[in-house]
XYZ file of C-alpha atoms in Angstrom:
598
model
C 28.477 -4.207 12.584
C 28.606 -6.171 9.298
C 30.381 -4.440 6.488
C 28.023 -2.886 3.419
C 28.806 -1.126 0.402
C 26.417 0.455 -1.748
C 26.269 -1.518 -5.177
C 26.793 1.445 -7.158
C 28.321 0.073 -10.510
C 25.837 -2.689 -10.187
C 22.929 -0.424 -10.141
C 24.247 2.080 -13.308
C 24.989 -1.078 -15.122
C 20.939 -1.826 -14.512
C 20.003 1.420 -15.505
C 21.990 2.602 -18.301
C 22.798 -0.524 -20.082
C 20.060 -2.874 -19.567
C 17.118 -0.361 -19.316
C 18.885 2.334 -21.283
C 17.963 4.859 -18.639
C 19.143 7.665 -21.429
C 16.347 6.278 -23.647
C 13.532 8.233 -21.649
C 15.548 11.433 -21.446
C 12.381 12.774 -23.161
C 9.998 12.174 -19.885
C 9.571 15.043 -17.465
C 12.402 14.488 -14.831
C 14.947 12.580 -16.409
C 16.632 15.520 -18.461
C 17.409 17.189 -14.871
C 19.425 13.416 -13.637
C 21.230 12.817 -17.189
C 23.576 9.806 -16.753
C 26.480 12.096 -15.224
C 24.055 13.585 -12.629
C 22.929 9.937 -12.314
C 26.124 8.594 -11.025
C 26.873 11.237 -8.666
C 23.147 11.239 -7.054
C 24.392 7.462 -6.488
C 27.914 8.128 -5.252
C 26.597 10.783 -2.761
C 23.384 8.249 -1.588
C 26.259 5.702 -1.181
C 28.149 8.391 0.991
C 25.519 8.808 3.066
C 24.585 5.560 3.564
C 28.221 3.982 4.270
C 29.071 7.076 6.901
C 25.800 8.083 8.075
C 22.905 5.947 8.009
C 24.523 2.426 8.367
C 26.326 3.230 11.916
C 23.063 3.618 13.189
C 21.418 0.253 12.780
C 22.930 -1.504 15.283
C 22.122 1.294 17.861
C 18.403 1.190 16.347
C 17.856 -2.904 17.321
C 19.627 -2.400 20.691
C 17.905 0.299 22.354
C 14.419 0.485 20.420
C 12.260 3.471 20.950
C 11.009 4.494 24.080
C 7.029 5.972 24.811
C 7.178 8.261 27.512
C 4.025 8.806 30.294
C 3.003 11.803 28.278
C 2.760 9.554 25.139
C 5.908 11.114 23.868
C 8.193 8.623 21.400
C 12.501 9.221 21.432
C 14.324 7.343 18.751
C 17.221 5.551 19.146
C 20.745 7.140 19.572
C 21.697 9.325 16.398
C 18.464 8.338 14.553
C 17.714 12.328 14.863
C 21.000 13.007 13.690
C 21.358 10.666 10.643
C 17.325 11.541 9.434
C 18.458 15.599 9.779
C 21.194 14.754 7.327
C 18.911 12.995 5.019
C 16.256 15.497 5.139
C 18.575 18.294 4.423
C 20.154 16.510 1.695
C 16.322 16.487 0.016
C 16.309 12.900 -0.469
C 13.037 12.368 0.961
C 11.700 14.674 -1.880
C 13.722 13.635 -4.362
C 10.982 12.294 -6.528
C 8.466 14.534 -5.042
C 6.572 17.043 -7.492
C 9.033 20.159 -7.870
C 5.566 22.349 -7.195
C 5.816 21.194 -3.751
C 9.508 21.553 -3.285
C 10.423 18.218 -4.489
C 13.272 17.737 -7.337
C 10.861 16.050 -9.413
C 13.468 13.190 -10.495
C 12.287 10.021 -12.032
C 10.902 7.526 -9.697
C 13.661 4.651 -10.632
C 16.533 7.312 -9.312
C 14.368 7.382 -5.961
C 14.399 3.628 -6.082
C 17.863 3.293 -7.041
C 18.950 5.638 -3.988
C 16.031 3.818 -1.652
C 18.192 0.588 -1.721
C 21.283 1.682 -0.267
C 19.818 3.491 2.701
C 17.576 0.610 3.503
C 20.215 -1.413 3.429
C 22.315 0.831 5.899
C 18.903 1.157 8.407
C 15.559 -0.120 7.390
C 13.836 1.100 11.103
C 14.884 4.622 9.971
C 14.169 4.358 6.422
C 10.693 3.583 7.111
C 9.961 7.088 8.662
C 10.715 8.670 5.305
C 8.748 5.537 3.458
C 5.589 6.336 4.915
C 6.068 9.883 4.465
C 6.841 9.271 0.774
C 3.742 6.792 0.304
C 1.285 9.249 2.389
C 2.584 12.526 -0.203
C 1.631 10.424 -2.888
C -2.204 9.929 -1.794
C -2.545 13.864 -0.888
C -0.581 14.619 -4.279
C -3.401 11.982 -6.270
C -6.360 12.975 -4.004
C -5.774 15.673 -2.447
C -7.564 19.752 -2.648
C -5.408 22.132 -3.995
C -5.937 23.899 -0.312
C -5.160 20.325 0.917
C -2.138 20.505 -1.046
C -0.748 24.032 -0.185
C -1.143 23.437 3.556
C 0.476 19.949 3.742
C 2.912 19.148 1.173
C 5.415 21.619 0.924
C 6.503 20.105 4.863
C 6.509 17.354 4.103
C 8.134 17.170 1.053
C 10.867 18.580 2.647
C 11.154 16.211 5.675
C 9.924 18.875 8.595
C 6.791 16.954 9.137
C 6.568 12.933 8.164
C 3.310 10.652 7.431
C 1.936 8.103 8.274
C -1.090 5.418 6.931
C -3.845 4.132 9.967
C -5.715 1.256 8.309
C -5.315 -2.026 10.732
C -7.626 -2.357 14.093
C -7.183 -4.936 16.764
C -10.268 -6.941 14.885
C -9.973 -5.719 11.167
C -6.363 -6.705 9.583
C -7.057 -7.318 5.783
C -10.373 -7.680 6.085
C -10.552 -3.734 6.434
C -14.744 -3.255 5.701
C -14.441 -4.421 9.677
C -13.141 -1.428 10.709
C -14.777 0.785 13.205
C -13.280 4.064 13.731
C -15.620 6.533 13.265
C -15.660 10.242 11.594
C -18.722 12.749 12.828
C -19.097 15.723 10.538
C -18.614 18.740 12.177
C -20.055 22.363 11.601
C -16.843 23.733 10.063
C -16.645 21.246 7.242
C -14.284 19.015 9.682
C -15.002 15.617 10.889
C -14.592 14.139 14.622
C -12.142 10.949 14.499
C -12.600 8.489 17.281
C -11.310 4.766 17.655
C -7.630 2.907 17.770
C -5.378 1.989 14.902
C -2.864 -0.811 15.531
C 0.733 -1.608 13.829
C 1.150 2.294 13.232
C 4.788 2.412 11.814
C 6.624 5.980 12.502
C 3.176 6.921 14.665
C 4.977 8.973 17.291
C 8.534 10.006 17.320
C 10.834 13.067 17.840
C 12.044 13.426 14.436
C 9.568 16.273 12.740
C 7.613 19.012 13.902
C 4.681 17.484 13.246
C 3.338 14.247 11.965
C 0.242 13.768 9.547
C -1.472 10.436 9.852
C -3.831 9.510 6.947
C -6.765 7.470 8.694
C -9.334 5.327 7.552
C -12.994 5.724 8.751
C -16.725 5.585 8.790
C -18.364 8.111 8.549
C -21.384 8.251 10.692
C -24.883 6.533 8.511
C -22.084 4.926 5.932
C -22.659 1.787 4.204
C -21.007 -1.216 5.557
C -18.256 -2.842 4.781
C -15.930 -1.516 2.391
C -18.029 0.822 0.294
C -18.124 2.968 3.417
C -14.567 3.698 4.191
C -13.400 7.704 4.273
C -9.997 8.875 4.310
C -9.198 12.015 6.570
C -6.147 13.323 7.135
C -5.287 14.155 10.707
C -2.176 15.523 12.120
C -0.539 15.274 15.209
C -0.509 19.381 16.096
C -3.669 21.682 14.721
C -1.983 24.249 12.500
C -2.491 27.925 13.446
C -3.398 30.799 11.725
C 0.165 30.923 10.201
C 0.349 27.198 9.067
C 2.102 26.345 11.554
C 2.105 23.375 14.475
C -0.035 24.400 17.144
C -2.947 23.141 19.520
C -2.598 19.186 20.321
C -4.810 17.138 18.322
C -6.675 14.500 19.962
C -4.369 11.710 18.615
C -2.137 10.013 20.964
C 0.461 6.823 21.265
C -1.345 4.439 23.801
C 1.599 2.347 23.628
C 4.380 0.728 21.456
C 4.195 -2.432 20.170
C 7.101 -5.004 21.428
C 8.550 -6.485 18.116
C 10.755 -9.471 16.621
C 12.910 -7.206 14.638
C 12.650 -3.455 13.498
C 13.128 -1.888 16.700
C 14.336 1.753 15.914
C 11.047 1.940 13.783
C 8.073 3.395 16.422
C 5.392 0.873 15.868
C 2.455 2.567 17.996
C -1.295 1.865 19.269
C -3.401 5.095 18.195
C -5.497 6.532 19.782
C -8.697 8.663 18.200
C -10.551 10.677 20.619
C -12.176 13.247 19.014
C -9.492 14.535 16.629
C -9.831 17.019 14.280
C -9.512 15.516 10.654
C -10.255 16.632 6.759
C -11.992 14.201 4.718
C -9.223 13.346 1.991
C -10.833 12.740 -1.902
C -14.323 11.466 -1.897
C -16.848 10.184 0.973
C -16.587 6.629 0.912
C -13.705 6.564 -1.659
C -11.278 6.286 0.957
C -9.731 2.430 -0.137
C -8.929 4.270 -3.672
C -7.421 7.087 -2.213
C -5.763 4.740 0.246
C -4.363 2.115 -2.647
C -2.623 4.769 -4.390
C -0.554 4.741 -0.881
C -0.524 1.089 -0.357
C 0.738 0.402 -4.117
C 3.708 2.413 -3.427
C 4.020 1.423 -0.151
C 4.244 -2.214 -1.558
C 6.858 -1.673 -3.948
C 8.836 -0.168 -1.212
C 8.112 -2.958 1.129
C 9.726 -4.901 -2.104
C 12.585 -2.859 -1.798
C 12.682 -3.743 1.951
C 13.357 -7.453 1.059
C 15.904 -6.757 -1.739
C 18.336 -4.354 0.711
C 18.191 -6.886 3.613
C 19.187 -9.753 0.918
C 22.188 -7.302 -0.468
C 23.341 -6.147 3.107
C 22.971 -9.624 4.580
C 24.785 -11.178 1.296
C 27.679 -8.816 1.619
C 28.344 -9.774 5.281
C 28.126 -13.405 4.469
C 30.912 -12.773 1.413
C 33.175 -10.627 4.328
C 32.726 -13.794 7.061
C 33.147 -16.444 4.007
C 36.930 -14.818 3.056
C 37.966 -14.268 6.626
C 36.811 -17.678 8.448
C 39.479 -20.251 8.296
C 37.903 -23.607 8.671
C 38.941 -27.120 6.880
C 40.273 -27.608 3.832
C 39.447 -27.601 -0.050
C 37.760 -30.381 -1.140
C 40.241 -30.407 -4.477
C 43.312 -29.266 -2.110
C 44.801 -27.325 0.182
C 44.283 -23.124 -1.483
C 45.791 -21.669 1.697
C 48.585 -24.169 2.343
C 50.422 -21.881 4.539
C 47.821 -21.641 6.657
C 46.439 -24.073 9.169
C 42.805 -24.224 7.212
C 41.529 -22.600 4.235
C 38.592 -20.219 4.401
C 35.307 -21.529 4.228
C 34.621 -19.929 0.604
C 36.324 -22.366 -1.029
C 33.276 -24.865 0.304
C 31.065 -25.984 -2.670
C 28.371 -25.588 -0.262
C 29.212 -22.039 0.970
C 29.370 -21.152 -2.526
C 25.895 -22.435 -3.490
C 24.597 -20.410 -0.441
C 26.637 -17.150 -1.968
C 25.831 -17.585 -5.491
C 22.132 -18.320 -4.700
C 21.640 -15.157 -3.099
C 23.661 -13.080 -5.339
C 21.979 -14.180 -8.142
C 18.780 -13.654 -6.934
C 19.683 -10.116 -5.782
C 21.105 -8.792 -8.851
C 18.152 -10.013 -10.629
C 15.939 -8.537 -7.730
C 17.612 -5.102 -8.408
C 16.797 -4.982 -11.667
C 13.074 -5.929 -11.243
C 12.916 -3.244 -9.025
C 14.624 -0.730 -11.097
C 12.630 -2.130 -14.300
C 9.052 -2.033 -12.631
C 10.207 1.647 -10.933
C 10.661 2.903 -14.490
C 7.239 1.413 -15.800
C 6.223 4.029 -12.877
C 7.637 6.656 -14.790
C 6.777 6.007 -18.114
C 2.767 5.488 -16.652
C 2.573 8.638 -14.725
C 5.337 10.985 -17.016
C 4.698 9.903 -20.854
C 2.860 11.999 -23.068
C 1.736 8.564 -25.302
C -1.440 7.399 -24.249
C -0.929 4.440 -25.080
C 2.674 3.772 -23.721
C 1.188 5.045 -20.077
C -1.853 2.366 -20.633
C 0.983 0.212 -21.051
C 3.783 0.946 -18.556
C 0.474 0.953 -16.266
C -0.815 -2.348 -16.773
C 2.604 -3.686 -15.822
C 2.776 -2.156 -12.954
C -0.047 -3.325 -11.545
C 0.644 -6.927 -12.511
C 4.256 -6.721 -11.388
C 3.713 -5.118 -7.936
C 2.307 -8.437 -6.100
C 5.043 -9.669 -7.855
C 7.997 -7.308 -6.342
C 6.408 -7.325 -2.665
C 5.670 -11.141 -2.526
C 8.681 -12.561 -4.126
C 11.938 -9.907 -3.051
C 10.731 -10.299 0.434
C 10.312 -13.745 0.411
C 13.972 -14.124 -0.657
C 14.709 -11.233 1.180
C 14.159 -13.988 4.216
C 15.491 -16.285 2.942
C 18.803 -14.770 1.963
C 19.325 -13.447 5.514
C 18.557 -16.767 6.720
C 20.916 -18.069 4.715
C 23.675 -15.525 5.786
C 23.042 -16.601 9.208
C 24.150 -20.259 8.165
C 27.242 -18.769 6.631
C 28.428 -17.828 9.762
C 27.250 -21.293 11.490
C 27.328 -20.821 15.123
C 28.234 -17.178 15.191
C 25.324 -15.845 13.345
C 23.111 -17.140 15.816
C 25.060 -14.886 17.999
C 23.446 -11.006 18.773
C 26.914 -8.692 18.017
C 27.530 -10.182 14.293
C 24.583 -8.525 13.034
C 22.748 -11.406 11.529
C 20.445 -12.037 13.865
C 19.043 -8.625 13.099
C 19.154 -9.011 9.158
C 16.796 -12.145 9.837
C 14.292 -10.650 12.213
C 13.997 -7.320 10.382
C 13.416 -8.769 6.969
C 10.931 -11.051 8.689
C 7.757 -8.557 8.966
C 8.513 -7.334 5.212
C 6.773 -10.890 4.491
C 3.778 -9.891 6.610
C 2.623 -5.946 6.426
C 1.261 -3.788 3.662
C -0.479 -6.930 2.566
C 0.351 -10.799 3.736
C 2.541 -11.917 0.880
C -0.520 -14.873 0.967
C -2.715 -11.670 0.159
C -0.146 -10.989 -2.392
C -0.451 -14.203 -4.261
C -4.374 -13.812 -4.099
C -4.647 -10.587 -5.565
C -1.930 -11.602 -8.541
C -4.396 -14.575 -9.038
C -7.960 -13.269 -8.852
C -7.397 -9.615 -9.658
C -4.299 -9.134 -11.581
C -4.521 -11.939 -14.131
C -7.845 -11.438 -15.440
C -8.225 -7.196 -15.547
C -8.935 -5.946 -18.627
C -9.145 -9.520 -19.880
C -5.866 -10.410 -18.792
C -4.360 -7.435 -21.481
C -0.955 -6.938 -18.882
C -0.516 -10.907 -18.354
C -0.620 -11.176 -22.525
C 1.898 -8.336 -22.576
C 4.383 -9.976 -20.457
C 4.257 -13.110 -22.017
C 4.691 -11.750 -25.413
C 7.591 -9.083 -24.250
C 9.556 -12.318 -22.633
C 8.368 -14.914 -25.388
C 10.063 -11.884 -27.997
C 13.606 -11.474 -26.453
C 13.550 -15.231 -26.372
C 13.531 -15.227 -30.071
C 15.075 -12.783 -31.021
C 18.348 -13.634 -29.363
C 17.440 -17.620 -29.995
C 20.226 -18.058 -33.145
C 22.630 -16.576 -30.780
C 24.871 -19.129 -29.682
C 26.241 -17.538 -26.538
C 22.699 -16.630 -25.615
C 21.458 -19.713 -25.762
C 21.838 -21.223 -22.563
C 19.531 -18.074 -20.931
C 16.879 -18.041 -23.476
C 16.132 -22.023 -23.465
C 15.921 -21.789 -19.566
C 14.048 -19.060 -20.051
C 11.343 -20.147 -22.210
C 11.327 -23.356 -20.311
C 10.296 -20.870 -17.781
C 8.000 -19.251 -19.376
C 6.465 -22.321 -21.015
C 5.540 -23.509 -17.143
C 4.292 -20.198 -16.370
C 1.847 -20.297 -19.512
C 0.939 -24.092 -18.446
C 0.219 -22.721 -14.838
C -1.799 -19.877 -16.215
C -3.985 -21.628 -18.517
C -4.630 -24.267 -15.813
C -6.305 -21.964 -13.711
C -8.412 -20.372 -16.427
C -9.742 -23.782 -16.701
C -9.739 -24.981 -13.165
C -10.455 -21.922 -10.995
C -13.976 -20.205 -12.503
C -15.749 -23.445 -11.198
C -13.903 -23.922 -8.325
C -12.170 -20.892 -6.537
C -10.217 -23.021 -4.139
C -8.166 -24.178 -7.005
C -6.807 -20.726 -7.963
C -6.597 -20.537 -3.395
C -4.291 -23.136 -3.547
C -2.296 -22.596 -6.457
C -1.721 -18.225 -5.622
C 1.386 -18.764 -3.508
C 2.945 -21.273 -5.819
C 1.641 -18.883 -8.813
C 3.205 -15.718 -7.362
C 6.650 -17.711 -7.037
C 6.398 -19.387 -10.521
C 5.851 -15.872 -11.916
C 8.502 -14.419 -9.855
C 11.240 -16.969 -11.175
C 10.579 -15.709 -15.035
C 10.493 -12.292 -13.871
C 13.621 -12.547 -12.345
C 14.886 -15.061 -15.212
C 13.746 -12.299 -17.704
C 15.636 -9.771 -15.994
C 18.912 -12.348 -16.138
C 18.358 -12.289 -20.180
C 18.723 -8.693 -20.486
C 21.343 -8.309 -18.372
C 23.545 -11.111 -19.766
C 22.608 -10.151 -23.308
C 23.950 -6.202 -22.425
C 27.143 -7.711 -21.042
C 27.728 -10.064 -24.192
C 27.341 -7.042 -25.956
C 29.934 -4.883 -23.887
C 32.549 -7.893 -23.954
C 31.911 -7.980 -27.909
C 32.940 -4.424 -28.170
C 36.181 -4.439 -26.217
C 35.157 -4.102 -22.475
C 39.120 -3.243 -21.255
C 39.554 -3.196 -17.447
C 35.538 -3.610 -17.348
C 35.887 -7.022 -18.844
C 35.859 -8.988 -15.053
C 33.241 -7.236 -14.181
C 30.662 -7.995 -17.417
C 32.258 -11.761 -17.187
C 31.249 -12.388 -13.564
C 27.604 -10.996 -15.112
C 27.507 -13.692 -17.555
C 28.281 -16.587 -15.240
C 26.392 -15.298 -12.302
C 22.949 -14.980 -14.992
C 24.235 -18.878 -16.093
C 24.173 -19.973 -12.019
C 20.752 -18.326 -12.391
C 19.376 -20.610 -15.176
C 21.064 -23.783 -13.839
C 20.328 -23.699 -10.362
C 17.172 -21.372 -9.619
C 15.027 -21.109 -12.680
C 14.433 -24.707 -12.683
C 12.385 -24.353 -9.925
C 9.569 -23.520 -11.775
C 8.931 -27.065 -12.946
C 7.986 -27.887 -9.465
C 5.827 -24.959 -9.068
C 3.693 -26.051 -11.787
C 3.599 -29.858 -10.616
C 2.145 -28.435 -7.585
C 0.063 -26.261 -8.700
C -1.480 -28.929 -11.342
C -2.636 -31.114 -7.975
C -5.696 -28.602 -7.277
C -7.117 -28.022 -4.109
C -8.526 -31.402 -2.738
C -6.102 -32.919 -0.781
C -5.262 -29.274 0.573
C -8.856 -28.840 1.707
C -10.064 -32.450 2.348
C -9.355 -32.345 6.218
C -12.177 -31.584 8.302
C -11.101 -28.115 10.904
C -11.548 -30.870 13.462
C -8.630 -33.156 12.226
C -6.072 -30.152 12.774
């Protein structure tokens, strides 16, 4: 089992001195995890993690989940054990509305925490994910009675959730869909078809489990206008609220997957079940975004952790292999070969991905507080505000952190040459489980699409404007600073492409769409690299400032900061220059083929 530890001072350093976490000490939440409480909700995620969670993962890929004739799902070895200790811990409602039983802490804290334990075992994080995403559409959309009956369980991790949108012929495309809901006498509907890709469908880890299913009700409107959401559990509740009569919702079968294996990824089954229409009739894709948005920025979070646990057992292999020498000199001579991390080329792979990371945690943490601030501040306008990013920026987190998230266990795999292509190192795993966070909760292609043709121009492209003028204004103001400079010139050189790239679509993509088709992908990336490059600034600029003060024994620690951010701007950021040459070529070569020439 590769070695992880939780990036703990990594992630305060993020929070309290590049965000300055204390600043929002006024917003509902944060006043109950001050800085103090902070640290230790860290150190004891980190605990749990390290002892608990993490021995589990390799278990989880070698032994799967297995669907028993009655339909029944068992977890892997110690899965029920390790989710028992996270559910009594209350970490699944640890940003959960206190009403409900939650703790009510800020959302960034719940990302901050989310990291780790994907890290240690993303198969059995993703039972409390969807559980977390599917209290967040009851919480929006949800009847008070809706509220009182379901939440409280699963706030607190006895029942778990789920989200049924995908059907062997309707992926994206979800106005396909035919599962139907008939209306029945007692204000209940009738829920009949089959639901594919069902992560966490069936398992043996809560008393009950409440899927959140998308239907049509009978004389709907096609396509998408006449999708219902319905909430449907696993076990009728009885006259006391609690589990009771079988539903008629069943595991047909579990899917057999590349990677994620302790994760039960089940075939549903509708025949006849008992369901509650959730928010309005034919609202059910807005009641189902508000799960899919936050199920996207966890999916984000998905790429990150693989990158930072993969990383980390690329940095062990890389001090303990022994193989050739220095290319300036023996820096082992008492040993027959030095270790490979003295390699140039090992190092490029290493500071790539740790570069990326550390700018990928902040991102996250950054975006997770513009959650905050839009659902928790009492200023209208700083909600509008925090909001609009948000929505920009979460194509953003999904599509690029789990594109790297690939690519960084990828490149761990190289690290370890011939033995990561071998099962019991734990590579292998990194790259097959970080694999499907490219693909569900939205095609990171479906990603780039929606940054391009819905995200840029809402509200006549007010959060696009924002973000340009928030990165455009640290580059100034820290522009006459000397030790800045080499960040804020790469930076706006950035930028500069990403305002190029913009403006080329608003000019190229109204009269033909296939422009701004073949440009998204490249788009998304381009806008990722300033992102990330934006989130370098800040965090180099707070460590200048620390080492300027005196930093003591922390001085190594803010120094590494600095030249890791200048890696960064040297050796990543200037990809953006060949994001915008290709996404200056249009469309016509990309479409000029006939079908029939493929």
């Amino acid at each position: 089992m590769p070695p992880y530890t939780a990036p703990v001072r990594d992630t305060l350093f993020v929070l309290n001195d590049v965000l300055g976490y204390e600043r929002y000490s006024n917003l509902p939440g944060f006043a109950d995890a001050s800085p103090d409480i902070l640290e230790a909700i860290l150190g004891e995620s980190a605990k749990l993690t390290e002892n608990i969670i993490l021995p589990t993962n390799r278990a989880g890929d070698l032994e799967g989940c297995t669907r028993h004739e009655d339909g029944s799902v068992t977890t892997p070895k110690g899965f029920r054990e390790a989710f028992d200790e996270y559910r009594q811990g209350g970490w699944l409602g640890l940003a959960a509305p206190a009403e409900f039983g939650g703790q009510g802490l800020p959302y960034a804290v719940h990302t901050a925490v989310s990291e780790y334990m994907i890290s240690g075992n993303m198969a059995l994080l993703m039972y409390a994910g969807l559980t977390q995403g599917a209290i967040a559409a009851i919480v929006t959309h949800g009847s008070d009675e809706q509220k009182s009956t379901w939440l409280p369980k699963m706030v607190d991790g006895t029942w778990t959730g789920t989200m049924n949108l995908t059907e062997p012929h309707a992926g994206t495309d979800l106005g396909l869909l035919r599962t139907k809901a008939v209306p029945a006498d007692d204000g209940s509907y009738k829920i009949s078809g089959q639901k594919i890709f069902i992560s966490a469908g069936e398992h043996d880890m809560a008393d009950n489990i409440v899927h959140l299913v998308l239907a049509r009700i009978e004389g709907a409107p096609e396509g998408t206008k006449g999708i219902s959401l319905f909430i449907v559990p696993k076990f009728l509740l009885d006259v006391s609220g609690n589990p009771g009569t079988r539903n008629g919702v069943s595991c047909g079968s579990l899917e057999e997957k590349m990677g994620i294996h302790g994760n039960a990824t089940c075939v549903m089954n509708y025949d006849g079940a008992t369901g509650w229409l959730l928010g309005e009739a034919n609202g059910g894709l807005k009641a189902m975004f508000t799960m899919m948005n936050e199920a996207r920025l966890g999916v984000g979070l998905q790429g990150l952790a693989m990158g930072e646990a993969a990383y980390q057992g690329a940095v062990a292999y890389a001090k303990d292999r022994l193989q050739g020498r220095s290319l300036s000199g023996a820096k082992e001579p008492d040993k027959k070969a030095d270790p490979i991390i003295v390699h140039p080329d090992i190092r490029r792979i290493l500071m790539t991905m740790r570069s990326v990371n550390e700018a990928g945690r902040a991102l996250a943490l950054w975006t997770a507080l513009k959650s905050d601030i839009a659902h928790r501040s009492p200023d209208e306008k700083d909600r509008q505000a925090a909001d609009d990013l948000l929505g920009l920026m979460t194509p953003v987190v999904k599509g690029v952190l789990t594109d790297k998230g690939f690519e960084h266990a990828v490149m761990a795999q190289q690290v370890f040459g011939g033995h990561g292509y071998i099962e019991e190192n734990g590579m292998s795993q990194y790259v097959r489980d970080a694999r499907i966070a490219m693909i569900y909760e939205g095609a990171n292609g479906i990603q780039a699409l929606d940054l391009v043709g819905r995200k840029l121009p809402m509200h006549g492209g007010r959060a696009v404007q924002a973000f340009f003028k928030e990165v455009g204004d640290f580059c100034e103001a820290n522009r006459s600073d000397e030790k800045m400079a080499p960040f804020t010139k790469a930076l706006k050189k950035g930028l500069n492409d990403l305002q190029a790239a913009t403006m080329w679509l608003v000019q190229n993509a109204m009269t033909k769409p296939d422009n701004a088709g073949a440009a998204s992908t490249d788009y998304l990336n381009l806008f990722g690299l300033v992102a990330l490059g934006y989130m370098w600034g800040q965090m180099v600029k707070a460590a200048q400032d620390k080492l300027a003060a005196g930093a003591g024994d922390s001085a190594s620690f803010y120094e590494t900061k600095v030249v890791t951010g200048r890696y960064f701007m040297e050796r990543v950021m200037p990809e953006t220059s060949a994001h915008l040459a290709r996404i200056s070529t249009g469309s016509d070569t990309m479409m000029a083929l006939p079908a029939e020439a493929f």
